[in-house]
Coordinates of N, CA and C in Angstrom, one line a residue:
X1 N 57.0 2.2 104.0 CA 57.3 3.0 105.4 C 58.6 2.6 106.1
X2 N 59.2 3.5 106.6 CA 60.5 3.0 107.2 C 60.4 2.4 108.3
X3 N 61.0 1.3 109.0 CA 60.7 0.6 110.1 C 61.2 1.7 111.3
X4 N 60.4 1.4 112.5 CA 60.9 2.3 113.8 C 61.1 1.3 114.6
X5 N 62.2 1.5 115.5 CA 62.5 0.8 116.6 C 61.6 1.1 117.6
X6 N 61.5 0.0 118.7 CA 60.5 0.2 119.8 C 60.7 1.5 120.8
X7 N 62.1 2.0 120.8 CA 62.5 3.0 121.6 C 62.0 4.1 121.0
X8 N 62.1 4.4 119.4 CA 61.8 5.5 118.9 C 60.1 5.4 118.8
X9 N 59.7 4.5 118.9 CA 57.9 4.6 118.9 C 57.7 5.1 120.2
X10 N 58.2 4.5 121.3 CA 58.0 5.1 122.6 C 58.2 6.4 123.0
X11 N 59.3 6.8 122.2 CA 59.8 8.4 122.3 C 58.9 9.5 121.5
X12 N 58.3 8.9 120.4 CA 57.4 9.6 119.7 C 55.9 9.7 120.3
X13 N 55.8 8.5 121.4 CA 54.6 8.7 121.9 C 54.5 9.5 123.1
X14 N 55.5 9.7 123.8 CA 56.1 10.6 124.6 C 55.8 12.0 124.5
X15 N 56.6 12.2 123.2 CA 56.3 13.5 122.7 C 55.1 14.1 122.2
X16 N 54.4 13.2 121.5 CA 53.0 13.4 121.4 C 52.3 13.9 122.2
X17 N 52.4 13.1 123.4 CA 51.7 13.3 124.7 C 52.0 14.7 125.3
X18 N 53.2 14.8 125.2 CA 53.4 16.3 125.7 C 53.3 17.4 125.3
X19 N 53.3 17.1 124.0 CA 52.7 18.3 123.3 C 51.0 18.8 123.3
X20 N 50.6 17.9 123.4 CA 49.1 18.0 123.7 C 48.8 18.2 125.3
X21 N 50.0 18.1 125.9 CA 49.7 18.5 127.3 C 49.1 17.4 128.2
X22 N 49.3 16.3 127.8 CA 48.7 15.0 128.3 C 49.8 14.4 129.4
X23 N 51.0 14.7 129.0 CA 52.0 13.9 129.9 C 52.9 15.4 130.5
X24 N 53.3 15.2 131.5 CA 53.8 16.3 132.2 C 55.4 15.8 132.6
X25 N 56.6 16.1 132.1 CA 57.7 15.8 132.6 C 58.2 16.6 133.9
X26 N 58.6 16.2 134.9 CA 59.0 17.0 136.1 C 60.8 16.7 135.8
X27 N 61.5 17.3 135.0 CA 62.9 17.3 135.5 C 63.8 17.1 136.8
X28 N 63.4 17.9 137.7 CA 63.9 18.0 139.0 C 63.4 16.6 139.8
X29 N 62.4 16.0 139.5 CA 62.1 14.9 140.3 C 62.2 13.7 139.3
X30 N 62.7 14.0 138.2 CA 63.1 12.9 137.2 C 61.9 11.8 137.2
X31 N 60.6 12.4 136.9 CA 59.4 11.9 136.9 C 58.8 12.2 135.9
X32 N 57.7 11.6 135.3 CA 56.3 11.8 134.5 C 55.4 11.9 135.2
X33 N 54.6 12.6 134.6 CA 52.7 12.7 135.3 C 51.9 12.7 134.5
X34 N 50.9 12.0 134.3 CA 49.9 12.0 133.4 C 49.0 13.0 133.7
X35 N 48.2 13.1 132.7 CA 46.8 14.1 132.7 C 46.0 13.4 133.7
X36 N 45.4 13.9 134.9 CA 44.4 13.0 135.3 C 43.4 12.3 134.5
X37 N 42.6 12.8 133.4 CA 41.8 12.2 132.6 C 42.5 10.9 132.1
X38 N 43.6 11.1 131.5 CA 44.5 10.0 131.0 C 44.4 9.0 131.9
X39 N 45.1 9.4 133.3 CA 45.6 8.5 134.2 C 44.1 7.6 134.6
X40 N 43.1 8.2 134.7 CA 41.8 7.8 135.0 C 41.3 6.6 134.2
X41 N 41.5 7.2 132.8 CA 41.0 6.2 131.8 C 41.7 5.2 131.8
X42 N 43.1 5.0 132.2 CA 43.9 3.8 132.0 C 43.8 3.1 133.2
X43 N 43.6 3.9 134.8 CA 43.1 2.8 135.5 C 41.7 2.2 135.1
X44 N 40.8 2.8 134.9 CA 39.5 2.2 134.6 C 40.0 1.1 133.4
X45 N 40.5 1.0 132.5 CA 40.7 0.2 131.4 C 42.0 -1.0 132.4
X46 N 42.7 -0.9 133.2 CA 43.4 -1.8 133.7 C 42.4 -2.5 134.8
X47 N 41.4 -1.9 135.2 CA 40.6 -2.4 136.6 C 39.9 -3.5 136.1
X48 N 39.2 -3.4 134.5 CA 38.6 -4.1 133.8 C 39.0 -5.7 134.0
X49 N 40.4 -5.8 133.9 CA 41.1 -7.2 133.8 C 42.1 -7.1 134.6
X50 N 41.9 -8.3 136.0 CA 42.7 -7.9 136.9 C 44.2 -8.4 136.6
X51 N 44.1 -9.3 135.9 CA 45.5 -10.0 135.3 C 46.3 -9.0 134.8
X52 N 45.4 -8.0 133.9 CA 46.4 -6.8 133.4 C 46.6 -6.0 134.4
X53 N 45.9 -5.5 135.2 CA 46.2 -4.9 136.4 C 47.7 -5.3 137.1
X54 N 47.5 -6.5 137.6 CA 48.7 -7.3 138.3 C 50.1 -7.4 137.4
X55 N 49.9 -7.5 136.2 CA 50.8 -7.2 135.2 C 51.5 -5.8 135.1
X56 N 50.4 -5.0 134.9 CA 51.1 -3.5 135.0 C 52.2 -3.1 136.1
X57 N 51.5 -3.5 137.4 CA 52.2 -3.7 138.6 C 53.3 -4.1 138.9
X58 N 53.4 -5.4 138.4 CA 54.6 -6.0 138.3 C 55.7 -5.5 137.1
X59 N 55.5 -5.0 136.1 CA 56.2 -4.2 135.3 C 56.7 -2.9 136.0
X60 N 55.8 -2.1 136.4 CA 56.4 -0.9 137.3 C 57.2 -1.3 138.6
X61 N 56.9 -2.6 139.2 CA 58.0 -3.0 140.3 C 59.3 -3.2 139.7
X62 N 59.3 -4.0 138.6 CA 60.5 -4.4 137.9 C 61.2 -3.1 137.3
X63 N 60.5 -2.3 136.9 CA 61.5 -1.0 136.7 C 62.0 0.1 137.6
X64 N 61.1 0.2 139.0 CA 61.6 1.0 139.9 C 62.7 0.0 140.9
X65 N 62.7 -1.4 140.7 CA 63.7 -1.9 141.5 C 65.1 -1.7 140.6
X66 N 64.9 -1.6 139.3 CA 66.1 -1.8 138.7 C 66.8 -0.3 138.7
X67 N 66.2 0.8 139.2 CA 66.9 2.3 139.3 C 68.0 2.1 140.2
X68 N 69.1 2.5 139.8 CA 70.6 2.5 140.6 C 70.1 3.5 141.8
X69 N 70.5 3.0 143.0 CA 70.5 3.8 144.2 C 72.1 4.5 144.3
X70 N 71.8 5.4 145.0 CA 73.3 6.0 146.0 C 73.6 4.6 146.9
X71 N 74.8 4.7 147.2 CA 75.4 3.6 148.2 C 74.5 3.8 149.6
X72 N 74.3 2.7 150.3 CA 73.4 2.9 151.4 C 74.0 4.0 152.5
X73 N 75.2 4.0 152.4 CA 76.2 4.7 153.4 C 75.7 6.3 152.9
X74 N 75.5 6.6 151.8 CA 74.8 8.1 151.6 C 73.5 8.2 151.8
X75 N 72.6 7.3 152.2 CA 71.3 7.8 152.1 C 71.1 8.6 153.2
X76 N 70.1 9.8 152.9 CA 70.2 11.0 154.1 C 68.5 11.3 154.0
X77 N 67.8 10.9 153.2 CA 66.5 11.3 153.2 C 65.5 10.2 152.4
X78 N 64.6 10.1 152.4 CA 63.5 9.3 152.0 C 63.7 9.7 150.4
X79 N 64.1 10.6 150.0 CA 64.2 10.7 148.5 C 65.6 10.3 147.9
X80 N 66.1 9.5 148.5 CA 67.5 8.6 148.6 C 66.8 7.3 148.1
X81 N 65.7 7.2 148.6 CA 65.3 5.6 148.3 C 63.9 5.4 147.9
X82 N 63.4 6.3 147.3 CA 62.3 6.8 146.5 C 62.1 5.4 145.6
X83 N 63.1 5.2 144.7 CA 62.6 4.0 144.0 C 62.0 2.9 144.5
X84 N 62.9 2.6 145.8 CA 62.4 1.3 146.4 C 61.1 1.4 147.0
X85 N 60.8 2.8 147.7 CA 59.5 2.9 148.1 C 58.3 2.7 147.1
X86 N 58.4 3.1 145.8 CA 57.4 2.8 144.6 C 57.8 1.5 144.3
X87 N 58.9 0.8 144.3 CA 58.9 -0.6 144.1 C 58.1 -1.4 145.0
X88 N 58.1 -0.9 146.4 CA 57.2 -1.7 147.3 C 56.0 -1.5 147.0
X89 N 55.3 -0.6 146.9 CA 54.1 -0.1 146.3 C 53.3 -1.3 145.3
X90 N 54.3 -1.1 144.3 CA 53.9 -1.8 143.0 C 53.9 -3.6 143.2
X91 N 55.0 -3.7 144.1 CA 55.0 -5.4 144.5 C 53.9 -5.7 145.3
X92 N 53.6 -4.9 146.1 CA 52.3 -5.1 147.1 C 51.3 -5.2 146.1
X93 N 50.8 -4.2 145.3 CA 49.7 -4.3 144.4 C 49.5 -5.5 143.6
X94 N 51.0 -6.0 142.9 CA 51.2 -7.2 142.0 C 50.7 -8.4 142.9
X95 N 50.7 -8.5 144.1 CA 50.5 -9.5 145.0 C 51.8 -10.2 145.2
X96 N 53.1 -9.9 145.0 CA 54.5 -10.2 145.2 C 54.7 -9.8 146.7
X97 N 54.1 -10.3 147.8 CA 54.6 -10.0 149.0 C 56.1 -10.3 149.7
X98 N 56.6 -11.3 149.1 CA 57.6 -11.4 149.3 C 59.0 -10.5 148.9
X99 N 58.9 -10.0 147.8 CA 59.4 -8.7 147.3 C 59.4 -7.5 148.2
X100 N 57.8 -7.1 148.6 CA 57.5 -6.0 149.2 C 57.9 -6.2 150.6
X101 N 57.8 -7.2 151.1 CA 58.4 -7.6 152.4 C 60.0 -7.1 152.5
X102 N 60.9 -7.8 151.4 CA 62.1 -7.6 151.5 C 62.5 -6.2 151.4
X103 N 61.8 -5.2 151.0 CA 62.2 -4.1 150.5 C 61.8 -3.1 151.6
X104 N 60.7 -3.4 152.4 CA 60.6 -2.6 153.7 C 61.4 -3.2 155.0
X105 N 62.0 -4.4 154.7 CA 63.1 -4.9 155.8 C 64.1 -4.2 155.6
X106 N 64.5 -3.9 154.4 CA 65.8 -3.1 153.9 C 66.0 -1.9 154.5
X107 N 64.7 -1.2 154.3 CA 64.7 0.2 154.6 C 63.7 0.6 155.9
X108 N 63.5 -0.1 156.7 CA 62.3 0.5 157.6 C 63.1 1.1 158.8
X109 N 64.6 0.7 159.0 CA 65.2 1.3 160.0 C 65.7 2.9 159.5
X110 N 65.8 3.3 158.2 CA 65.9 4.5 157.6 C 64.7 5.3 157.7
X111 N 63.6 4.5 157.5 CA 62.5 5.4 157.4 C 62.1 5.7 158.9
X112 N 62.3 5.0 159.9 CA 62.3 5.3 161.3 C 62.9 6.4 161.7
X113 N 64.6 6.4 161.4 CA 65.2 7.7 161.6 C 64.6 9.0 160.9
X114 N 63.9 9.0 159.7 CA 64.0 9.7 159.2 C 62.1 10.4 159.6
X115 N 61.6 9.6 160.3 CA 60.2 9.8 160.9 C 59.2 9.7 159.7
X116 N 59.5 8.8 158.5 CA 58.5 8.5 157.6 C 58.2 7.0 157.6
X117 N 58.5 6.4 158.7 CA 57.9 5.1 158.6 C 56.2 5.0 158.6
X118 N 55.6 5.8 159.5 CA 54.4 5.6 159.4 C 53.6 6.3 158.2
X119 N 54.3 7.0 157.6 CA 53.8 7.7 156.3 C 53.9 6.6 155.0
X120 N 55.0 5.8 155.0 CA 55.0 5.0 154.3 C 54.4 3.7 154.5
X121 N 54.4 3.1 155.8 CA 54.0 1.7 156.1 C 52.7 2.0 157.2
X122 N 52.2 2.7 157.6 CA 51.2 3.1 158.2 C 50.1 2.1 157.9
X123 N 49.6 2.0 156.5 CA 48.4 1.0 156.1 C 48.9 -0.3 155.4
X124 N 50.1 -0.7 155.7 CA 50.7 -1.7 154.9 C 50.2 -2.9 155.8
X125 N 49.5 -4.1 155.4 CA 49.3 -5.0 156.1 C 50.2 -6.2 155.8
X126 N 51.2 -6.5 156.3 CA 52.1 -7.6 155.7 C 52.9 -8.0 157.3
X127 N 52.8 -9.4 157.4 CA 53.0 -9.9 158.8 C 54.5 -9.9 159.1
X128 N 55.8 -9.5 158.1 CA 56.9 -9.0 158.5 C 56.7 -7.8 158.8
X129 N 56.2 -6.6 158.5 CA 55.8 -5.5 158.7 C 55.6 -5.2 160.3
X130 N 54.7 -6.0 160.4 CA 54.0 -5.8 161.9 C 54.8 -6.5 162.8
X131 N 55.5 -7.5 162.6 CA 56.7 -7.8 163.4 C 57.7 -6.9 163.7
X132 N 58.5 -6.1 162.7 CA 59.3 -5.4 162.7 C 58.6 -4.1 163.7
X133 N 57.4 -3.5 163.5 CA 56.8 -2.6 163.9 C 56.9 -3.0 165.6
X134 N 56.4 -4.2 165.9 CA 56.1 -4.4 167.0 C 57.7 -4.9 167.9
X135 N 58.4 -5.3 167.3 CA 59.7 -5.6 168.1 C 60.3 -3.9 168.2
X136 N 60.2 -3.2 167.2 CA 60.9 -1.9 167.3 C 60.0 -1.2 168.4
X137 N 58.7 -1.0 168.8 CA 58.0 -0.5 169.7 C 58.2 -1.1 170.9
X138 N 58.0 -2.3 171.1 CA 57.8 -3.1 171.9 C 59.3 -3.1 173.2
X139 N 60.4 -2.9 172.4 CA 61.8 -2.6 173.0 C 62.7 -3.6 172.5
X140 N 64.3 -3.3 172.5 CA 65.2 -4.1 171.9 C 65.2 -5.5 172.5
X141 N 65.1 -6.5 171.5 CA 65.4 -7.9 171.8 C 64.0 -8.4 172.4
X142 N 63.2 -7.9 172.4 CA 61.7 -8.4 173.2 C 61.2 -9.1 171.6
X143 N 60.9 -10.0 171.9 CA 60.1 -10.8 170.9 C 58.8 -10.7 171.0
X144 N 57.9 -10.2 170.5 CA 56.6 -10.1 170.6 C 55.7 -11.5 170.8
X145 N 54.8 -11.4 171.5 CA 53.9 -12.5 171.6 C 52.7 -12.4 170.7
X146 N 52.1 -13.5 170.1 CA 51.2 -13.8 169.1 C 50.3 -12.6 169.3
X147 N 49.7 -12.4 170.4 CA 48.6 -11.5 170.7 C 49.0 -9.9 170.6
X148 N 50.6 -9.7 170.6 CA 51.0 -8.5 170.2 C 51.0 -8.1 168.8
X149 N 50.9 -9.3 168.3 CA 51.0 -8.9 166.7 C 49.9 -8.6 166.2

């Protein structure tokens, strides 16, 4: 039997899932979507071992953070920073709060400009984000008291 590279093996698996309509490729968004039953089974299997779940989120974070972005001066909408938003989510789920905070600190100003901050950051319980929100909402230059945070 001929030896198959890891890349070829992954490509063969992707093609087999697509043929069986268990994996959908959205070329416009440049993303894949698993069939809901496959996704549910994967989530179930990962939830059985918290360390595997953290590892999967860590791998997803590494993938999204490695996607090249347009130069910051060309960012026009949330679509331009979507890999960072996804990296933030996976960093948070993996327990890497420093990385999650760093991402939000980098893009929060843009999210506010595009009125997306509450959509992306509304349920995030990160100390740095709470501080950024309070400083922004309280007025320029005013440092919030501990009671305001």
